Amino acid sequence: MEAIGSYKILSTLAVGKRPVYLATSKEGKKVVIKTASVKELGEEERARFLREAEICSKLDHPNLVKVIESGEANEVLYQVMDYLEGMDLNKALASGRQFTWADKISIMEAICAGLQFAHAQGLVHRDIKPANLFLENAGNTRILDFGMAREGASELTKVGSAVGTLNYMAPEQIRGETCTAATDVFATGIVMQQLCTGHHPFAMGKKTLPEILSAILFDPPPAWGEAGSNAPEGLEFVTRRAMEKDPEKRWHNAGELKQAVSLCRFTLDNKPADLAASHATPAPAAAPSEPEIEKTVVVKRDVPRPVAPTAPPPPAPTAPPPPAPKPALAPPPPSQTKFCTSCTYANPRDAVVCGKCGIPFAAAAAVQPATGESNKMMWVLAAAVALLVITMIIVGVVSK
């Protein structure tokens, strides 16, 4: 292909289903042309391509890429954009390029500024990732590819479908729920931590896509450790809040996130110069081996289902231990003993009631004198009877 419309093709920048070419206009200005063959596009893909061109033609912002012209020529749909010199963030990280903390914050602020403008237009990008963030040689950062953007009540993506790049999706995006500005904030948080630490926060130590998705849904992002030893104060907190599982607990939009990042710049500006200029980003970890992870996808519940970590079964109930026997009371010493007059049980000297028979000591004392008096009367009566018998015997003897 030598030309597309009025543009002369110079070279091929990318091949595949959406070839990208470097071309020149009639005026000799370099441009980039993104194309798609009409024959190879389904109805939904065609609608997305045309919709992206329409959206991007309205995005006039220094941190976004504007579509200059779009149309169809020789059964090829095309979008013409400004030519940018530099490389995307994914290639920069893969090459081992390192950034100062000031550079990192500038990139974050640029991403947030571009998203803030898009969110104000009612757009949700839904595919923020390093490959869609372009670092210009002039120092600016631009957001690319609004092909997956959601605008207002767009019906291109139905409820129950997931759109985006799998390992940069927010939890609600994985579940096929409605995406909001907070969805872009989550993906931006992943990119921010990857930029600051050199590692994807949910892919470290994970070998399969379901493991990564499970980590996004259920695991907190790991602490920065040594990678964040010289980070501006508060930046790790800002990034972690951007990756909250619940959208209500995140920064609600890119404007809030940008404001928080800018406050971290203030702390950086007040650090010693040697720390502000330090290169703290380690070499990036090897990307997960699955080739499909880095690709933008449109799926209808075909996302590999992550399994929630299962909680250990509750321990079986155990019988309560038998109550400990009460220790036997030691008998009181003899000098402090009071014996019950009814049952002779040894009680403490100050006891009021017998500990064995339960008779109050006052009642026992009252009974005791009555019992003694009764015995005395019996002895007197017996003596009287005996005396009477003796007297009768004597009288009888005398009478004889």
Coordinates of C-alpha atoms in Angstrom, one line a residue:
M1 CA 0.0 0.0 0.0
E2 CA 1.5 3.3 -1.1
A3 CA -1.1 5.8 -0.1
I4 CA -4.3 6.1 2.0
G5 CA -6.5 8.9 0.7
S6 CA -4.3 11.9 0.3
Y7 CA -1.6 10.6 2.6
K8 CA 1.6 9.0 1.3
I9 CA 2.8 6.1 3.3
L10 CA 6.5 6.2 4.3
S11 CA 6.8 3.1 6.5
T12 CA 5.0 0.5 8.6
L13 CA 5.0 1.2 12.4
A14 CA 2.9 -1.8 13.5
V15 CA 1.4 -4.9 11.8
G16 CA -1.6 -7.0 12.7
K17 CA -5.3 -6.5 12.6
R18 CA -4.9 -2.8 13.0
P19 CA -1.8 -1.8 11.0
V20 CA -0.2 1.6 11.8
Y21 CA 1.7 3.6 9.2
L22 CA 4.0 6.6 9.2
A23 CA 2.9 8.9 6.4
T24 CA 3.1 12.5 5.1
S25 CA 0.3 14.9 4.2
K26 CA 0.2 17.0 1.1
E27 CA 1.9 19.7 3.1
G28 CA 4.8 17.4 4.0
K29 CA 3.7 17.0 7.7
K30 CA 4.4 13.7 9.3
V31 CA 1.4 11.8 10.6
V32 CA 0.5 8.4 12.0
I33 CA -2.4 6.5 10.3
K34 CA -4.2 3.8 12.2
T35 CA -6.1 1.5 9.8
A36 CA -8.5 -1.5 9.7
S37 CA -9.6 -3.6 6.8
V38 CA -13.4 -3.4 6.3
K39 CA -13.5 -7.0 5.2
E40 CA -11.9 -8.2 8.4
L41 CA -14.0 -6.2 10.8
G42 CA -17.2 -7.5 12.4
E43 CA -20.1 -5.2 12.9
E44 CA -19.2 -4.3 16.5
E45 CA -15.5 -3.8 15.7
R46 CA -16.4 -1.5 12.8
A47 CA -18.7 0.5 15.2
R48 CA -15.9 0.8 17.8
F49 CA -13.3 2.0 15.2
L50 CA -15.7 4.7 13.9
R51 CA -16.7 5.7 17.4
E52 CA -13.1 6.0 18.5
A53 CA -12.4 8.3 15.6
E54 CA -15.4 10.5 16.5
I55 CA -14.4 10.6 20.2
C56 CA -10.7 11.4 19.6
S57 CA -11.6 14.2 17.1
K58 CA -13.1 16.1 20.1
L59 CA -10.2 15.4 22.5
D60 CA -8.2 18.6 22.3
H61 CA -5.8 18.3 25.3
P62 CA -2.0 18.2 25.5
N63 CA -2.1 14.8 27.3
L64 CA -4.3 13.1 24.7
V65 CA -3.9 12.2 21.0
K66 CA -6.4 14.0 18.7
V67 CA -7.6 12.4 15.5
I68 CA -7.0 15.0 12.7
E69 CA -9.0 13.2 10.1
S70 CA -10.8 9.8 9.6
G71 CA -12.6 8.1 6.8
E72 CA -12.7 5.1 4.4
A73 CA -10.6 4.6 1.3
N74 CA -10.1 1.5 -0.8
E75 CA -12.1 -0.6 1.8
V76 CA -9.8 0.5 4.6
L77 CA -11.0 2.5 7.6
Y78 CA -8.4 5.0 8.8
Q79 CA -7.6 7.5 11.5
V80 CA -5.0 10.2 11.0
M81 CA -3.2 11.4 14.1
D82 CA -0.2 13.6 15.0
Y83 CA 3.2 12.0 14.7
L84 CA 4.9 11.7 18.1
E85 CA 8.5 11.0 18.7
G86 CA 9.4 8.8 21.6
M87 CA 8.2 5.4 23.0
D88 CA 5.4 4.0 25.0
L89 CA 5.8 3.4 28.7
N90 CA 5.7 -0.4 28.3
K91 CA 8.8 -0.4 26.0
A92 CA 10.5 2.1 28.3
L93 CA 10.1 -0.2 31.3
A94 CA 11.1 -3.3 29.4
S95 CA 14.2 -1.6 28.2
G96 CA 15.3 -0.9 31.8
R97 CA 14.9 2.8 31.5
Q98 CA 14.9 4.5 35.0
F99 CA 13.3 7.7 36.1
T100 CA 13.9 10.1 38.9
W101 CA 11.1 10.7 41.3
A102 CA 10.4 14.0 39.7
D103 CA 10.0 12.3 36.3
K104 CA 7.7 9.7 37.8
I105 CA 5.4 12.3 39.4
S106 CA 5.4 14.3 36.1
I107 CA 4.2 11.2 34.2
M108 CA 1.5 10.5 36.8
E109 CA 0.3 14.1 36.7
A110 CA 0.1 14.0 32.9
I111 CA -1.9 10.7 32.9
C112 CA -4.3 12.1 35.5
A113 CA -4.7 15.4 33.6
G114 CA -5.6 13.6 30.4
L115 CA -8.0 11.3 32.1
Q116 CA -9.5 14.3 34.0
F117 CA -10.3 16.0 30.7
A118 CA -11.8 12.7 29.3
H119 CA -13.9 12.1 32.4
A120 CA -15.2 15.7 32.1
Q121 CA -16.5 14.7 28.6
G122 CA -18.3 11.7 30.0
L123 CA -15.7 9.2 28.8
V124 CA -14.2 6.2 30.6
H125 CA -11.1 5.0 28.9
R126 CA -11.2 1.4 30.3
D127 CA -7.8 0.4 28.9
I128 CA -5.2 2.3 30.8
K129 CA -1.9 0.4 30.7
P130 CA 1.8 1.2 29.9
A131 CA 1.4 0.3 26.2
N132 CA -1.3 3.0 25.9
L133 CA 0.9 5.8 27.5
F134 CA 3.3 7.5 25.2
L135 CA 6.4 9.2 26.5
E136 CA 7.4 12.0 24.0
N137 CA 11.0 12.9 23.7
A138 CA 10.0 16.4 24.5
G139 CA 9.0 15.3 27.9
N140 CA 5.2 15.2 27.6
T141 CA 3.0 12.1 28.2
R142 CA 0.0 11.3 26.2
I143 CA -2.8 8.7 26.5
L144 CA -3.4 6.6 23.4
D145 CA -6.2 4.4 22.1
F146 CA -9.7 5.3 23.1
G147 CA -11.1 2.3 21.2
M148 CA -12.4 0.8 24.4
A149 CA -13.7 4.0 25.8
R150 CA -17.2 4.1 27.2
E151 CA -19.3 7.2 26.5
G152 CA -22.4 7.9 28.5
A153 CA -25.0 5.2 27.9
S154 CA -23.1 3.4 25.1
E155 CA -24.6 0.0 24.3
L156 CA -21.5 -1.5 22.6
T157 CA -20.6 -3.3 25.8
K158 CA -23.5 -5.1 27.5
V159 CA -23.8 -5.8 31.2
G160 CA -21.9 -9.0 31.9
S161 CA -19.1 -8.3 29.4
A162 CA -15.6 -7.3 30.3
V163 CA -13.6 -4.9 28.1
G164 CA -9.9 -3.9 28.6
T165 CA -6.6 -5.6 29.2
L166 CA -7.1 -8.4 31.7
N167 CA -4.2 -7.7 34.2
Y168 CA -5.0 -4.0 34.3
M169 CA -8.8 -4.3 34.9
A170 CA -10.5 -3.1 38.1
P171 CA -12.4 -5.6 40.1
E172 CA -15.8 -4.3 38.9
Q173 CA -14.5 -4.5 35.3
I174 CA -13.5 -8.1 35.7
R175 CA -17.0 -8.9 37.0
G176 CA -18.6 -7.2 34.0
E177 CA -20.2 -4.4 35.9
T178 CA -20.6 -0.8 34.8
C179 CA -17.3 1.1 34.5
T180 CA -16.9 4.6 35.9
A181 CA -14.1 7.1 36.3
A182 CA -13.0 5.1 39.4
T183 CA -12.3 2.2 37.1
D184 CA -9.7 4.2 35.2
V185 CA -8.3 5.3 38.6
F186 CA -7.7 1.7 39.6
A187 CA -5.8 0.9 36.4
T188 CA -3.8 4.1 36.8
G189 CA -2.9 3.0 40.3
I190 CA -1.4 -0.2 38.9
V191 CA 0.6 1.7 36.4
M192 CA 1.8 4.1 39.1
Q193 CA 3.1 1.3 41.3
Q194 CA 4.7 -0.4 38.4
L195 CA 6.4 2.8 37.5
C196 CA 7.6 3.4 41.1
T197 CA 8.7 -0.1 42.0
G198 CA 9.4 -1.8 38.6
H199 CA 6.7 -4.5 39.4
H200 CA 3.1 -5.1 38.5
P201 CA 1.5 -5.2 42.0
F202 CA -0.7 -8.2 41.3
A203 CA 1.5 -10.2 39.0
M204 CA 4.5 -10.7 41.3
G205 CA 5.0 -14.4 41.9
K206 CA 2.0 -15.3 39.8
K207 CA 2.3 -17.7 36.9
T208 CA -1.2 -17.9 35.5
L209 CA -3.8 -15.4 34.4
P210 CA -6.4 -16.7 36.9
E211 CA -3.9 -16.2 39.7
I212 CA -3.4 -12.6 38.6
L213 CA -7.1 -11.9 38.4
S214 CA -7.7 -13.5 41.8
A215 CA -5.0 -11.2 43.3
I216 CA -6.8 -8.2 41.7
L217 CA -10.1 -9.2 43.2
F218 CA -9.0 -10.3 46.7
D219 CA -5.3 -9.4 47.5
P220 CA -4.1 -6.0 48.7
P221 CA -1.2 -4.6 46.7
P222 CA 2.2 -5.4 48.2
A223 CA 4.2 -2.8 50.2
W224 CA 6.9 -1.0 48.2
G225 CA 9.7 -2.0 50.6
E226 CA 13.2 -0.9 49.5
A227 CA 11.9 0.4 46.2
G228 CA 10.0 3.1 48.1
S229 CA 12.7 4.0 50.6
N230 CA 13.3 7.4 48.9
A231 CA 9.8 8.0 47.6
P232 CA 8.1 11.3 48.2
E233 CA 6.1 11.2 51.5
G234 CA 2.5 10.0 51.0
L235 CA 3.0 8.7 47.4
E236 CA 2.6 5.0 48.5
F237 CA -0.6 5.8 50.3
V238 CA -2.0 7.7 47.3
T239 CA -1.2 4.7 45.0
R240 CA -2.7 2.2 47.4
R241 CA -5.9 4.1 47.7
A242 CA -6.2 4.2 44.0
M243 CA -6.2 0.4 44.0
E244 CA -9.0 -0.1 46.7
K245 CA -11.2 -3.0 45.7
D246 CA -14.4 -0.9 46.5
P247 CA -14.8 1.9 44.0
E248 CA -16.3 4.1 46.7
K249 CA -13.1 3.9 48.7
R250 CA -10.8 5.0 45.8
W251 CA -10.1 8.4 44.5
H252 CA -13.4 8.9 42.7
N253 CA -11.9 10.4 39.5
A254 CA -8.6 11.4 37.9
G255 CA -9.0 14.9 39.2
E256 CA -8.9 13.8 42.8
L257 CA -5.9 11.5 42.1
K258 CA -4.0 14.3 40.3
Q259 CA -4.5 16.6 43.3
A260 CA -3.2 13.9 45.6
V261 CA -0.1 13.3 43.4
S262 CA 0.6 17.0 43.2
L263 CA 0.7 17.2 47.0
C264 CA 3.4 14.5 46.9
R265 CA 5.3 16.7 44.5
F266 CA 5.3 19.3 47.2
T267 CA 6.9 16.9 49.7
L268 CA 9.5 16.0 47.0
D269 CA 10.4 19.6 46.4
N270 CA 11.2 20.0 50.1
K271 CA 13.5 16.9 50.2
P272 CA 17.3 17.1 49.9
A273 CA 18.5 17.4 46.3
D274 CA 20.3 14.1 46.4
L275 CA 17.1 12.2 47.3
A276 CA 14.9 14.1 44.8
A277 CA 17.3 13.2 42.0
S278 CA 17.8 9.5 43.0
H279 CA 16.9 6.7 40.6
A280 CA 15.1 4.3 42.9
T281 CA 13.3 2.2 40.3
P282 CA 14.9 -1.3 40.0
A283 CA 15.0 -3.2 36.8
P284 CA 11.4 -4.3 36.0
A285 CA 10.5 -7.9 36.7
A286 CA 9.9 -10.2 33.8
A287 CA 6.4 -9.9 32.4
P288 CA 4.0 -12.9 32.8
S289 CA 4.5 -15.4 30.1
E290 CA 0.9 -15.5 28.8
P291 CA 0.9 -13.5 25.6
E292 CA -2.8 -12.7 25.9
I293 CA -2.4 -10.8 29.2
E294 CA -1.0 -7.7 27.5
K295 CA -3.7 -7.6 24.8
T296 CA -6.9 -5.5 24.9
V297 CA -9.8 -7.9 24.8
V298 CA -13.6 -7.8 24.6
V299 CA -15.1 -10.8 26.3
K300 CA -18.5 -11.9 27.5
R301 CA -17.8 -13.7 30.8
D302 CA -14.9 -15.6 29.1
V303 CA -12.5 -14.0 31.6
P304 CA -10.8 -16.9 33.4
R305 CA -12.7 -17.2 36.6
P306 CA -10.6 -16.5 39.7
V307 CA -11.4 -18.5 42.7
A308 CA -11.8 -16.7 46.0
P309 CA -9.4 -18.0 48.6
T310 CA -11.2 -20.5 50.8
A311 CA -11.3 -20.0 54.5
P312 CA -10.1 -22.9 56.7
P313 CA -13.0 -24.9 58.2
P314 CA -14.0 -23.9 61.7
P315 CA -12.6 -26.2 64.4
A316 CA -15.0 -28.9 65.6
P317 CA -16.7 -28.0 68.9
T318 CA -15.1 -29.6 71.9
A319 CA -16.9 -30.6 75.1
P320 CA -16.3 -28.1 77.9
P321 CA -13.9 -29.4 80.6
P322 CA -15.6 -30.8 83.8
P323 CA -15.8 -28.3 86.6
A324 CA -12.9 -28.6 89.0
P325 CA -13.9 -30.2 92.4
K326 CA -14.2 -27.8 95.2
P327 CA -11.4 -28.3 97.7
A328 CA -12.5 -29.8 101.0
L329 CA -12.5 -27.3 103.9
A330 CA -9.9 -28.1 106.5
P331 CA -11.4 -28.7 110.0
P332 CA -10.9 -25.7 112.3
P333 CA -8.4 -26.0 115.1
P334 CA -9.8 -27.3 118.5
S335 CA -9.6 -23.9 120.2
Q336 CA -12.0 -22.5 117.5
T337 CA -14.4 -25.5 117.4
K338 CA -18.0 -25.5 118.5
F339 CA -19.7 -28.9 118.7
C340 CA -23.4 -29.2 117.9
T341 CA -25.3 -30.5 121.0
S342 CA -27.7 -32.3 118.7
C343 CA -25.4 -34.2 116.3
T344 CA -21.9 -33.5 117.8
Y345 CA -20.6 -32.1 114.4
A346 CA -17.6 -29.9 114.8
N347 CA -18.4 -26.4 113.6
P348 CA -16.3 -23.2 113.5
R349 CA -16.6 -21.3 116.7
D350 CA -18.4 -18.4 115.1
A351 CA -21.0 -20.6 113.3
V352 CA -24.6 -19.8 113.9
V353 CA -26.1 -22.9 112.2
C354 CA -24.8 -26.4 112.3
G355 CA -23.1 -27.3 109.0
K356 CA -24.4 -30.8 109.2
C357 CA -27.9 -30.9 110.7
G358 CA -28.8 -27.3 110.1
I359 CA -30.1 -26.7 113.6
P360 CA -29.4 -23.1 114.9
F361 CA -27.1 -23.2 117.9
A362 CA -29.5 -20.9 119.8
A363 CA -32.3 -23.5 119.5
A364 CA -30.0 -26.3 120.6
A365 CA -28.9 -24.3 123.6
A366 CA -32.6 -23.7 124.5
V367 CA -33.4 -27.4 124.3
Q368 CA -30.4 -28.4 126.4
P369 CA -31.5 -26.9 129.7
A370 CA -35.0 -28.4 129.3
T371 CA -33.5 -31.8 128.8
G372 CA -31.3 -31.5 132.0
E373 CA -34.2 -30.4 134.1
S374 CA -36.3 -33.4 133.0
N375 CA -33.5 -35.8 134.0
K376 CA -33.3 -34.2 137.4
M377 CA -37.1 -34.6 138.0
M378 CA -36.9 -38.3 137.0
W379 CA -34.1 -38.9 139.6
V380 CA -36.2 -37.2 142.3
L381 CA -39.2 -39.3 141.5
A382 CA -37.2 -42.5 141.5
A383 CA -35.8 -41.6 144.9
A384 CA -39.3 -40.9 146.3
V385 CA -40.6 -44.2 145.0
A386 CA -37.6 -46.0 146.6
L387 CA -38.1 -44.2 149.9
L388 CA -41.8 -45.1 149.8
V389 CA -41.0 -48.8 149.2
I390 CA -38.5 -48.9 152.1
T391 CA -41.0 -47.2 154.5
M392 CA -43.7 -49.8 153.6
I393 CA -41.3 -52.6 154.3
I394 CA -40.2 -51.2 157.7
V395 CA -43.9 -50.7 158.7
G396 CA -44.7 -54.2 157.7
V397 CA -41.9 -55.6 159.8
V398 CA -42.8 -53.6 162.8
S399 CA -46.4 -54.7 162.6
K400 CA -45.5 -58.3 162.8

